[in-house]
Amino acid sequence: MDGEGGGAAAVHHHTRSPEDVFRDFRARRAGIVKALTTDVEKFYQQCDPEKENLCLYGLPNETWEVTLPAEEVPPELPEPALGINFARDGMIEKDWLSLVAVHSDAWLLSVAFYFGARFGFDKDARRRLFTMINNLPTVYEVVRGVAKKQSKAPNGSSKSSKSNSKPSKQTNSNSKPVKPAHPKEEEDSGREDAEEEDQAYLCGSCGESYANGEFWICCDVCEKWFHGKCVRITPAKAEHIKQYKCPSCSTKRSRE
């Protein structure tokens, strides 16, 4: 925990711009990605369910650490998900790692916007920070192997990457509408923008809007969202789809 605390203190002294906070975000993210990919065996072993509540921390020097939560209340930084080790042996390893990835994405965002609040970022600075973060694939996308696919598609990663930080119940990267994922932007952008944005969250098939908890899927070609039931895709089916094409894009294949 010393490394984490020291890193946080260092950021407090020097960081003033969104670019600085983003560098901190990127370094912590790199540490977590290592834990869940290249160092996954070591990470798995450290998350012993027999131990107390453990957390995965990404550190500002691009390393990671599994340790107990901070003792001070409130902690200097927002805390990661508690007790990730308890679920380790009760789930398929791949699903457990995805769950940790989703919670890690949420934690990374909360740390970044915590610094943004500490340094008094205005609307434009927050948007700049969010845009930089959103241009990276999420930890969840990296762990699920979705990141490579997204980088091929124009605008793919910027449209859907942040949304992975929230819906831990969904299975496939395509399975969540973007709308619930942009509270910061929506608050900032004024009513007209919000109304315009709302148009993007109507089902491309039936025209109805997104209802919380519904399964949706995004077409990787036209980037429209569809109710799973409207295009006959279940979460289980979506799990095995590398690149989803909606019915109308499927019939346009000859144009490519």
PDB file of C-alpha atoms in Angstrom:
ATOM      1  CA  MET A   1       0.000   0.000   0.000  1.00  0.00           C
ATOM      2  CA  ASP A   2       2.968   2.361   0.464  1.00  0.00           C
ATOM      3  CA  GLY A   3       3.528   2.484  -3.276  1.00  0.00           C
ATOM      4  CA  GLU A   4      -0.087   3.355  -3.899  1.00  0.00           C
ATOM      5  CA  GLY A   5      -0.192   6.035  -1.240  1.00  0.00           C
ATOM      6  CA  GLY A   6       3.110   7.539  -2.337  1.00  0.00           C
ATOM      7  CA  GLY A   7       1.967   7.562  -5.934  1.00  0.00           C
ATOM      8  CA  ALA A   8      -1.200   9.379  -5.001  1.00  0.00           C
ATOM      9  CA  ALA A   9       0.743  11.972  -3.026  1.00  0.00           C
ATOM     10  CA  ALA A  10       3.085  12.513  -5.962  1.00  0.00           C
ATOM     11  CA  VAL A  11       0.154  13.140  -8.270  1.00  0.00           C
ATOM     12  CA  HIS A  12      -1.319  15.660  -5.850  1.00  0.00           C
ATOM     13  CA  HIS A  13       1.850  17.720  -5.877  1.00  0.00           C
ATOM     14  CA  HIS A  14       2.456  17.860  -9.591  1.00  0.00           C
ATOM     15  CA  THR A  15      -0.735  17.262 -11.500  1.00  0.00           C
ATOM     16  CA  ARG A  16      -2.686  20.191 -12.751  1.00  0.00           C
ATOM     17  CA  SER A  17      -3.756  19.347 -16.308  1.00  0.00           C
ATOM     18  CA  PRO A  18      -6.035  16.668 -17.793  1.00  0.00           C
ATOM     19  CA  GLU A  19      -2.961  15.327 -19.606  1.00  0.00           C
ATOM     20  CA  ASP A  20      -1.214  14.713 -16.272  1.00  0.00           C
ATOM     21  CA  VAL A  21      -4.234  12.948 -14.804  1.00  0.00           C
ATOM     22  CA  PHE A  22      -4.493  10.885 -17.987  1.00  0.00           C
ATOM     23  CA  ARG A  23      -0.834   9.837 -17.657  1.00  0.00           C
ATOM     24  CA  ASP A  24      -1.601   8.625 -14.140  1.00  0.00           C
ATOM     25  CA  PHE A  25      -4.725   6.817 -15.424  1.00  0.00           C
ATOM     26  CA  ARG A  26      -2.770   5.166 -18.240  1.00  0.00           C
ATOM     27  CA  ALA A  27      -0.013   3.976 -15.890  1.00  0.00           C
ATOM     28  CA  ARG A  28      -2.461   2.504 -13.367  1.00  0.00           C
ATOM     29  CA  ARG A  29      -4.402   0.904 -16.205  1.00  0.00           C
ATOM     30  CA  ALA A  30      -1.209  -0.636 -17.615  1.00  0.00           C
ATOM     31  CA  GLY A  31      -0.479  -2.178 -14.202  1.00  0.00           C
ATOM     32  CA  ILE A  32      -3.957  -3.702 -13.977  1.00  0.00           C
ATOM     33  CA  VAL A  33      -3.795  -5.003 -17.552  1.00  0.00           C
ATOM     34  CA  LYS A  34      -0.513  -6.747 -16.666  1.00  0.00           C
ATOM     35  CA  ALA A  35      -2.125  -8.352 -13.612  1.00  0.00           C
ATOM     36  CA  LEU A  36      -5.003  -9.708 -15.698  1.00  0.00           C
ATOM     37  CA  THR A  37      -2.973 -10.809 -18.747  1.00  0.00           C
ATOM     38  CA  THR A  38       0.802 -11.357 -18.648  1.00  0.00           C
ATOM     39  CA  ASP A  39       0.987 -11.782 -14.842  1.00  0.00           C
ATOM     40  CA  VAL A  40      -2.335 -13.596 -14.564  1.00  0.00           C
ATOM     41  CA  GLU A  41      -0.917 -16.743 -12.874  1.00  0.00           C
ATOM     42  CA  LYS A  42       0.751 -14.689 -10.158  1.00  0.00           C
ATOM     43  CA  PHE A  43      -2.356 -12.516  -9.752  1.00  0.00           C
ATOM     44  CA  TYR A  44      -4.597 -15.587  -9.496  1.00  0.00           C
ATOM     45  CA  GLN A  45      -2.447 -17.096  -6.756  1.00  0.00           C
ATOM     46  CA  GLN A  46      -2.359 -13.864  -4.738  1.00  0.00           C
ATOM     47  CA  CYS A  47      -6.170 -13.677  -4.701  1.00  0.00           C
ATOM     48  CA  ASP A  48      -6.454 -16.498  -2.177  1.00  0.00           C
ATOM     49  CA  PRO A  49     -10.112 -16.838  -1.063  1.00  0.00           C
ATOM     50  CA  GLU A  50      -8.854 -17.872   2.406  1.00  0.00           C
ATOM     51  CA  LYS A  51      -7.480 -14.369   2.970  1.00  0.00           C
ATOM     52  CA  GLU A  52      -9.354 -11.233   4.013  1.00  0.00           C
ATOM     53  CA  ASN A  53     -11.010  -8.738   1.630  1.00  0.00           C
ATOM     54  CA  LEU A  54      -8.408  -8.091  -1.062  1.00  0.00           C
ATOM     55  CA  CYS A  55      -8.291  -5.335  -3.675  1.00  0.00           C
ATOM     56  CA  LEU A  56      -6.393  -5.022  -6.957  1.00  0.00           C
ATOM     57  CA  TYR A  57      -4.576  -1.700  -7.244  1.00  0.00           C
ATOM     58  CA  GLY A  58      -2.966  -0.277 -10.379  1.00  0.00           C
ATOM     59  CA  LEU A  59       0.026   1.830  -9.361  1.00  0.00           C
ATOM     60  CA  PRO A  60       1.341   5.012 -11.038  1.00  0.00           C
ATOM     61  CA  ASN A  61       4.577   3.206 -12.034  1.00  0.00           C
ATOM     62  CA  GLU A  62       2.694   0.712 -14.277  1.00  0.00           C
ATOM     63  CA  THR A  63       2.806  -2.108 -11.739  1.00  0.00           C
ATOM     64  CA  TRP A  64       0.016  -3.739  -9.741  1.00  0.00           C
ATOM     65  CA  GLU A  65      -0.539  -4.972  -6.243  1.00  0.00           C
ATOM     66  CA  VAL A  66      -3.106  -7.155  -4.492  1.00  0.00           C
ATOM     67  CA  THR A  67      -3.535  -5.948  -0.949  1.00  0.00           C
ATOM     68  CA  LEU A  68      -5.962  -5.015   1.809  1.00  0.00           C
ATOM     69  CA  PRO A  69      -7.923  -1.782   1.433  1.00  0.00           C
ATOM     70  CA  ALA A  70      -6.598   1.429   2.954  1.00  0.00           C
ATOM     71  CA  GLU A  71      -7.175   1.702   6.685  1.00  0.00           C
ATOM     72  CA  GLU A  72      -7.796   5.435   6.833  1.00  0.00           C
ATOM     73  CA  VAL A  73     -11.389   6.616   6.518  1.00  0.00           C
ATOM     74  CA  PRO A  74     -12.079   8.154   4.131  1.00  0.00           C
ATOM     75  CA  PRO A  75      -9.171   6.846   2.063  1.00  0.00           C
ATOM     76  CA  GLU A  76      -6.953   9.244   0.147  1.00  0.00           C
ATOM     77  CA  LEU A  77      -8.185   7.815  -3.150  1.00  0.00           C
ATOM     78  CA  PRO A  78     -11.426   6.014  -4.094  1.00  0.00           C
ATOM     79  CA  GLU A  79     -11.096   2.316  -3.226  1.00  0.00           C
ATOM     80  CA  PRO A  80     -11.233  -0.553  -5.746  1.00  0.00           C
ATOM     81  CA  ALA A  81     -13.831  -3.332  -5.475  1.00  0.00           C
ATOM     82  CA  LEU A  82     -13.431  -5.129  -2.170  1.00  0.00           C
ATOM     83  CA  GLY A  83     -13.073  -8.881  -1.745  1.00  0.00           C
ATOM     84  CA  ILE A  84     -12.399  -9.861  -5.366  1.00  0.00           C
ATOM     85  CA  ASN A  85     -10.611 -12.939  -4.000  1.00  0.00           C
ATOM     86  CA  PHE A  86     -13.807 -14.397  -2.482  1.00  0.00           C
ATOM     87  CA  ALA A  87     -15.362 -15.026  -5.913  1.00  0.00           C
ATOM     88  CA  ARG A  88     -12.246 -16.593  -7.390  1.00  0.00           C
ATOM     89  CA  ASP A  89     -13.061 -20.269  -6.915  1.00  0.00           C
ATOM     90  CA  GLY A  90     -16.816 -19.925  -7.370  1.00  0.00           C
ATOM     91  CA  MET A  91     -16.653 -18.803 -11.008  1.00  0.00           C
ATOM     92  CA  ILE A  92     -15.111 -19.877 -14.302  1.00  0.00           C
ATOM     93  CA  GLU A  93     -11.682 -18.236 -14.347  1.00  0.00           C
ATOM     94  CA  LYS A  94     -12.388 -16.282 -17.532  1.00  0.00           C
ATOM     95  CA  ASP A  95     -15.608 -14.853 -16.043  1.00  0.00           C
ATOM     96  CA  TRP A  96     -13.906 -14.010 -12.779  1.00  0.00           C
ATOM     97  CA  LEU A  97     -11.135 -12.128 -14.587  1.00  0.00           C
ATOM     98  CA  SER A  98     -13.792 -10.262 -16.599  1.00  0.00           C
ATOM     99  CA  LEU A  99     -15.572  -9.303 -13.389  1.00  0.00           C
ATOM    100  CA  VAL A 100     -12.331  -7.977 -11.892  1.00  0.00           C
ATOM    101  CA  ALA A 101     -11.671  -6.108 -15.163  1.00  0.00           C
ATOM    102  CA  VAL A 102     -15.095  -4.424 -15.092  1.00  0.00           C
ATOM    103  CA  HIS A 103     -14.614  -3.295 -11.490  1.00  0.00           C
ATOM    104  CA  SER A 104     -11.078  -2.140 -12.314  1.00  0.00           C
ATOM    105  CA  ASP A 105     -12.396   0.023 -15.162  1.00  0.00           C
ATOM    106  CA  ALA A 106     -14.884   1.620 -12.776  1.00  0.00           C
ATOM    107  CA  TRP A 107     -12.132   2.236 -10.225  1.00  0.00           C
ATOM    108  CA  LEU A 108      -9.741   3.761 -12.786  1.00  0.00           C
ATOM    109  CA  LEU A 109     -12.428   6.202 -13.903  1.00  0.00           C
ATOM    110  CA  SER A 110     -13.331   7.127 -10.351  1.00  0.00           C
ATOM    111  CA  VAL A 111      -9.666   7.837  -9.510  1.00  0.00           C
ATOM    112  CA  ALA A 112      -9.241   9.968 -12.652  1.00  0.00           C
ATOM    113  CA  PHE A 113     -12.351  12.044 -12.001  1.00  0.00           C
ATOM    114  CA  TYR A 114     -11.477  12.281  -8.314  1.00  0.00           C
ATOM    115  CA  PHE A 115      -8.229  13.995  -9.351  1.00  0.00           C
ATOM    116  CA  GLY A 116     -10.231  16.097 -11.819  1.00  0.00           C
ATOM    117  CA  ALA A 117     -12.430  17.313  -8.965  1.00  0.00           C
ATOM    118  CA  ARG A 118      -9.430  17.900  -6.670  1.00  0.00           C
ATOM    119  CA  PHE A 119      -7.760  20.048  -9.319  1.00  0.00           C
ATOM    120  CA  GLY A 120     -10.946  21.952 -10.135  1.00  0.00           C
ATOM    121  CA  PHE A 121     -11.272  20.815 -13.765  1.00  0.00           C
ATOM    122  CA  ASP A 122     -13.941  22.753 -15.638  1.00  0.00           C
ATOM    123  CA  LYS A 123     -16.293  21.319 -18.243  1.00  0.00           C
ATOM    124  CA  ASP A 124     -13.740  21.466 -21.073  1.00  0.00           C
ATOM    125  CA  ALA A 125     -10.968  19.919 -18.972  1.00  0.00           C
ATOM    126  CA  ARG A 126     -13.276  17.083 -17.875  1.00  0.00           C
ATOM    127  CA  ARG A 127     -14.285  16.465 -21.451  1.00  0.00           C
ATOM    128  CA  ARG A 128     -10.653  16.438 -22.568  1.00  0.00           C
ATOM    129  CA  LEU A 129      -9.803  13.918 -19.855  1.00  0.00           C
ATOM    130  CA  PHE A 130     -12.800  11.750 -20.710  1.00  0.00           C
ATOM    131  CA  THR A 131     -11.957  11.801 -24.434  1.00  0.00           C
ATOM    132  CA  MET A 132      -8.358  10.724 -23.827  1.00  0.00           C
ATOM    133  CA  ILE A 133      -9.509   7.915 -21.523  1.00  0.00           C
ATOM    134  CA  ASN A 134     -12.192   6.842 -23.963  1.00  0.00           C
ATOM    135  CA  ASN A 135      -9.710   6.495 -26.832  1.00  0.00           C
ATOM    136  CA  LEU A 136      -8.068   3.591 -24.980  1.00  0.00           C
ATOM    137  CA  PRO A 137      -9.721   0.185 -24.884  1.00  0.00           C
ATOM    138  CA  THR A 138     -11.030  -0.626 -21.426  1.00  0.00           C
ATOM    139  CA  VAL A 139      -9.364  -3.253 -19.270  1.00  0.00           C
ATOM    140  CA  TYR A 140     -12.479  -5.384 -19.839  1.00  0.00           C
ATOM    141  CA  GLU A 141     -12.041  -5.193 -23.631  1.00  0.00           C
ATOM    142  CA  VAL A 142      -8.372  -6.129 -23.360  1.00  0.00           C
ATOM    143  CA  VAL A 143      -9.115  -9.100 -21.075  1.00  0.00           C
ATOM    144  CA  ARG A 144     -11.956 -10.338 -23.315  1.00  0.00           C
ATOM    145  CA  GLY A 145      -9.865  -9.902 -26.447  1.00  0.00           C
ATOM    146  CA  VAL A 146     -12.283  -7.350 -27.878  1.00  0.00           C
ATOM    147  CA  ALA A 147      -9.775  -4.500 -28.087  1.00  0.00           C
ATOM    148  CA  LYS A 148      -8.108  -5.721 -31.289  1.00  0.00           C
ATOM    149  CA  LYS A 149     -11.429  -5.960 -33.087  1.00  0.00           C
ATOM    150  CA  GLN A 150     -12.470  -2.490 -31.936  1.00  0.00           C
ATOM    151  CA  SER A 151      -9.321  -0.801 -33.171  1.00  0.00           C
ATOM    152  CA  LYS A 152     -10.035  -2.023 -36.716  1.00  0.00           C
ATOM    153  CA  ALA A 153     -13.492  -0.489 -36.826  1.00  0.00           C
ATOM    154  CA  PRO A 154     -13.594   3.292 -37.362  1.00  0.00           C
ATOM    155  CA  ASN A 155     -14.676   5.006 -34.132  1.00  0.00           C
ATOM    156  CA  GLY A 156     -15.261   1.586 -32.583  1.00  0.00           C
ATOM    157  CA  SER A 157     -13.312   1.991 -29.405  1.00  0.00           C
ATOM    158  CA  SER A 158     -14.289   5.588 -28.763  1.00  0.00           C
ATOM    159  CA  LYS A 159     -17.980   4.787 -28.979  1.00  0.00           C
ATOM    160  CA  SER A 160     -18.210   1.863 -26.669  1.00  0.00           C
ATOM    161  CA  SER A 161     -15.120   1.552 -24.541  1.00  0.00           C
ATOM    162  CA  LYS A 162     -16.153   3.456 -21.447  1.00  0.00           C
ATOM    163  CA  SER A 163     -19.445   1.685 -21.204  1.00  0.00           C
ATOM    164  CA  ASN A 164     -17.704  -1.475 -20.121  1.00  0.00           C
ATOM    165  CA  SER A 165     -16.884   0.062 -16.816  1.00  0.00           C
ATOM    166  CA  LYS A 166     -20.462  -0.118 -15.607  1.00  0.00           C
ATOM    167  CA  PRO A 167     -22.556  -3.131 -16.590  1.00  0.00           C
ATOM    168  CA  SER A 168     -20.891  -6.026 -14.836  1.00  0.00           C
ATOM    169  CA  LYS A 169     -23.891  -8.255 -15.495  1.00  0.00           C
ATOM    170  CA  GLN A 170     -23.562  -8.142 -19.265  1.00  0.00           C
ATOM    171  CA  THR A 171     -21.473 -10.728 -20.999  1.00  0.00           C
ATOM    172  CA  ASN A 172     -20.394  -9.517 -24.434  1.00  0.00           C
ATOM    173  CA  SER A 173     -18.644  -6.270 -25.262  1.00  0.00           C
ATOM    174  CA  ASN A 174     -21.507  -5.471 -27.583  1.00  0.00           C
ATOM    175  CA  SER A 175     -24.172  -6.047 -25.005  1.00  0.00           C
ATOM    176  CA  LYS A 176     -24.597  -2.647 -23.441  1.00  0.00           C
ATOM    177  CA  PRO A 177     -26.051   0.536 -24.838  1.00  0.00           C
ATOM    178  CA  VAL A 178     -23.773   3.525 -24.642  1.00  0.00           C
ATOM    179  CA  LYS A 179     -26.321   5.812 -23.035  1.00  0.00           C
ATOM    180  CA  PRO A 180     -25.942   4.898 -19.354  1.00  0.00           C
ATOM    181  CA  ALA A 181     -22.195   5.306 -19.657  1.00  0.00           C
ATOM    182  CA  HIS A 182     -21.928   9.045 -20.288  1.00  0.00           C
ATOM    183  CA  PRO A 183     -23.347  10.795 -17.218  1.00  0.00           C
ATOM    184  CA  LYS A 184     -20.518  13.351 -17.134  1.00  0.00           C
ATOM    185  CA  GLU A 185     -20.918  14.278 -20.772  1.00  0.00           C
ATOM    186  CA  GLU A 186     -24.677  14.435 -20.647  1.00  0.00           C
ATOM    187  CA  GLU A 187     -24.708  16.703 -17.600  1.00  0.00           C
ATOM    188  CA  ASP A 188     -22.224  18.991 -19.275  1.00  0.00           C
ATOM    189  CA  SER A 189     -23.502  19.184 -22.798  1.00  0.00           C
ATOM    190  CA  GLY A 190     -26.825  20.894 -22.186  1.00  0.00           C
ATOM    191  CA  ARG A 191     -30.324  19.849 -23.051  1.00  0.00           C
ATOM    192  CA  GLU A 192     -30.122  20.151 -26.828  1.00  0.00           C
ATOM    193  CA  ASP A 193     -27.137  17.827 -27.032  1.00  0.00           C
ATOM    194  CA  ALA A 194     -28.840  15.413 -24.669  1.00  0.00           C
ATOM    195  CA  GLU A 195     -31.933  15.325 -26.862  1.00  0.00           C
ATOM    196  CA  GLU A 196     -29.807  14.769 -29.942  1.00  0.00           C
ATOM    197  CA  GLU A 197     -27.918  12.014 -28.147  1.00  0.00           C
ATOM    198  CA  ASP A 198     -31.166  10.350 -27.139  1.00  0.00           C
ATOM    199  CA  GLN A 199     -31.831   9.657 -30.808  1.00  0.00           C
ATOM    200  CA  ALA A 200     -28.815   7.349 -30.785  1.00  0.00           C
ATOM    201  CA  TYR A 201     -30.329   5.108 -28.133  1.00  0.00           C
ATOM    202  CA  LEU A 202     -33.396   3.993 -30.032  1.00  0.00           C
ATOM    203  CA  CYS A 203     -33.499   0.427 -31.283  1.00  0.00           C
ATOM    204  CA  GLY A 204     -32.587   0.299 -34.987  1.00  0.00           C
ATOM    205  CA  SER A 205     -35.265  -2.317 -35.473  1.00  0.00           C
ATOM    206  CA  CYS A 206     -38.370  -1.354 -33.463  1.00  0.00           C
ATOM    207  CA  GLY A 207     -37.535   2.303 -32.689  1.00  0.00           C
ATOM    208  CA  GLU A 208     -38.198   1.893 -28.972  1.00  0.00           C
ATOM    209  CA  SER A 209     -35.734   3.336 -26.450  1.00  0.00           C
ATOM    210  CA  TYR A 210     -33.405   1.505 -24.088  1.00  0.00           C
ATOM    211  CA  ALA A 211     -34.896   0.305 -20.803  1.00  0.00           C
ATOM    212  CA  ASN A 212     -32.538  -0.351 -17.918  1.00  0.00           C
ATOM    213  CA  GLY A 213     -31.422  -3.966 -17.663  1.00  0.00           C
ATOM    214  CA  GLU A 214     -32.442  -4.945 -21.204  1.00  0.00           C
ATOM    215  CA  PHE A 215     -29.953  -6.841 -23.355  1.00  0.00           C
ATOM    216  CA  TRP A 216     -28.821  -4.792 -26.330  1.00  0.00           C
ATOM    217  CA  ILE A 217     -26.252  -5.381 -29.042  1.00  0.00           C
ATOM    218  CA  CYS A 218     -24.412  -2.896 -31.244  1.00  0.00           C
ATOM    219  CA  CYS A 219     -23.765  -3.472 -34.957  1.00  0.00           C
ATOM    220  CA  ASP A 220     -20.024  -3.185 -35.613  1.00  0.00           C
ATOM    221  CA  VAL A 221     -20.661  -1.817 -39.096  1.00  0.00           C
ATOM    222  CA  CYS A 222     -23.340   0.884 -38.763  1.00  0.00           C
ATOM    223  CA  GLU A 223     -22.911   1.236 -34.967  1.00  0.00           C
ATOM    224  CA  LYS A 224     -26.660   1.234 -34.364  1.00  0.00           C
ATOM    225  CA  TRP A 225     -28.028  -0.428 -31.225  1.00  0.00           C
ATOM    226  CA  PHE A 226     -30.703  -3.117 -31.264  1.00  0.00           C
ATOM    227  CA  HIS A 227     -32.785  -4.903 -28.649  1.00  0.00           C
ATOM    228  CA  GLY A 228     -31.403  -8.436 -28.517  1.00  0.00           C
ATOM    229  CA  LYS A 229     -34.924  -9.798 -28.880  1.00  0.00           C
ATOM    230  CA  CYS A 230     -35.572  -7.705 -32.032  1.00  0.00           C
ATOM    231  CA  VAL A 231     -32.601  -9.249 -33.856  1.00  0.00           C
ATOM    232  CA  ARG A 232     -32.925 -12.644 -32.154  1.00  0.00           C
ATOM    233  CA  ILE A 233     -29.585 -12.497 -30.339  1.00  0.00           C
ATOM    234  CA  THR A 234     -29.359 -13.733 -26.755  1.00  0.00           C
ATOM    235  CA  PRO A 235     -26.522 -12.851 -24.347  1.00  0.00           C
ATOM    236  CA  ALA A 236     -25.286 -16.433 -24.726  1.00  0.00           C
ATOM    237  CA  LYS A 237     -25.174 -16.139 -28.523  1.00  0.00           C
ATOM    238  CA  ALA A 238     -23.504 -12.733 -28.307  1.00  0.00           C
ATOM    239  CA  GLU A 239     -20.689 -14.295 -26.278  1.00  0.00           C
ATOM    240  CA  HIS A 240     -19.561 -16.191 -29.400  1.00  0.00           C
ATOM    241  CA  ILE A 241     -19.936 -13.395 -31.955  1.00  0.00           C
ATOM    242  CA  LYS A 242     -16.607 -11.830 -32.896  1.00  0.00           C
ATOM    243  CA  GLN A 243     -18.112  -9.072 -35.034  1.00  0.00           C
ATOM    244  CA  TYR A 244     -21.862  -8.484 -35.047  1.00  0.00           C
ATOM    245  CA  LYS A 245     -23.579  -7.292 -38.226  1.00  0.00           C
ATOM    246  CA  CYS A 246     -27.213  -6.269 -37.996  1.00  0.00           C
ATOM    247  CA  PRO A 247     -29.695  -7.727 -40.528  1.00  0.00           C
ATOM    248  CA  SER A 248     -29.484  -4.736 -42.889  1.00  0.00           C
ATOM    249  CA  CYS A 249     -25.665  -4.606 -42.834  1.00  0.00           C
ATOM    250  CA  SER A 250     -25.494  -8.372 -43.422  1.00  0.00           C
ATOM    251  CA  THR A 251     -27.306  -7.920 -46.716  1.00  0.00           C
ATOM    252  CA  LYS A 252     -24.862  -5.208 -47.833  1.00  0.00           C
ATOM    253  CA  ARG A 253     -21.785  -7.430 -47.656  1.00  0.00           C
ATOM    254  CA  SER A 254     -21.250  -7.269 -51.409  1.00  0.00           C
ATOM    255  CA  ARG A 255     -20.393  -3.569 -51.171  1.00  0.00           C
ATOM    256  CA  GLU A 256     -17.202  -4.170 -49.191  1.00  0.00           C
TER     257      GLU A 256
END
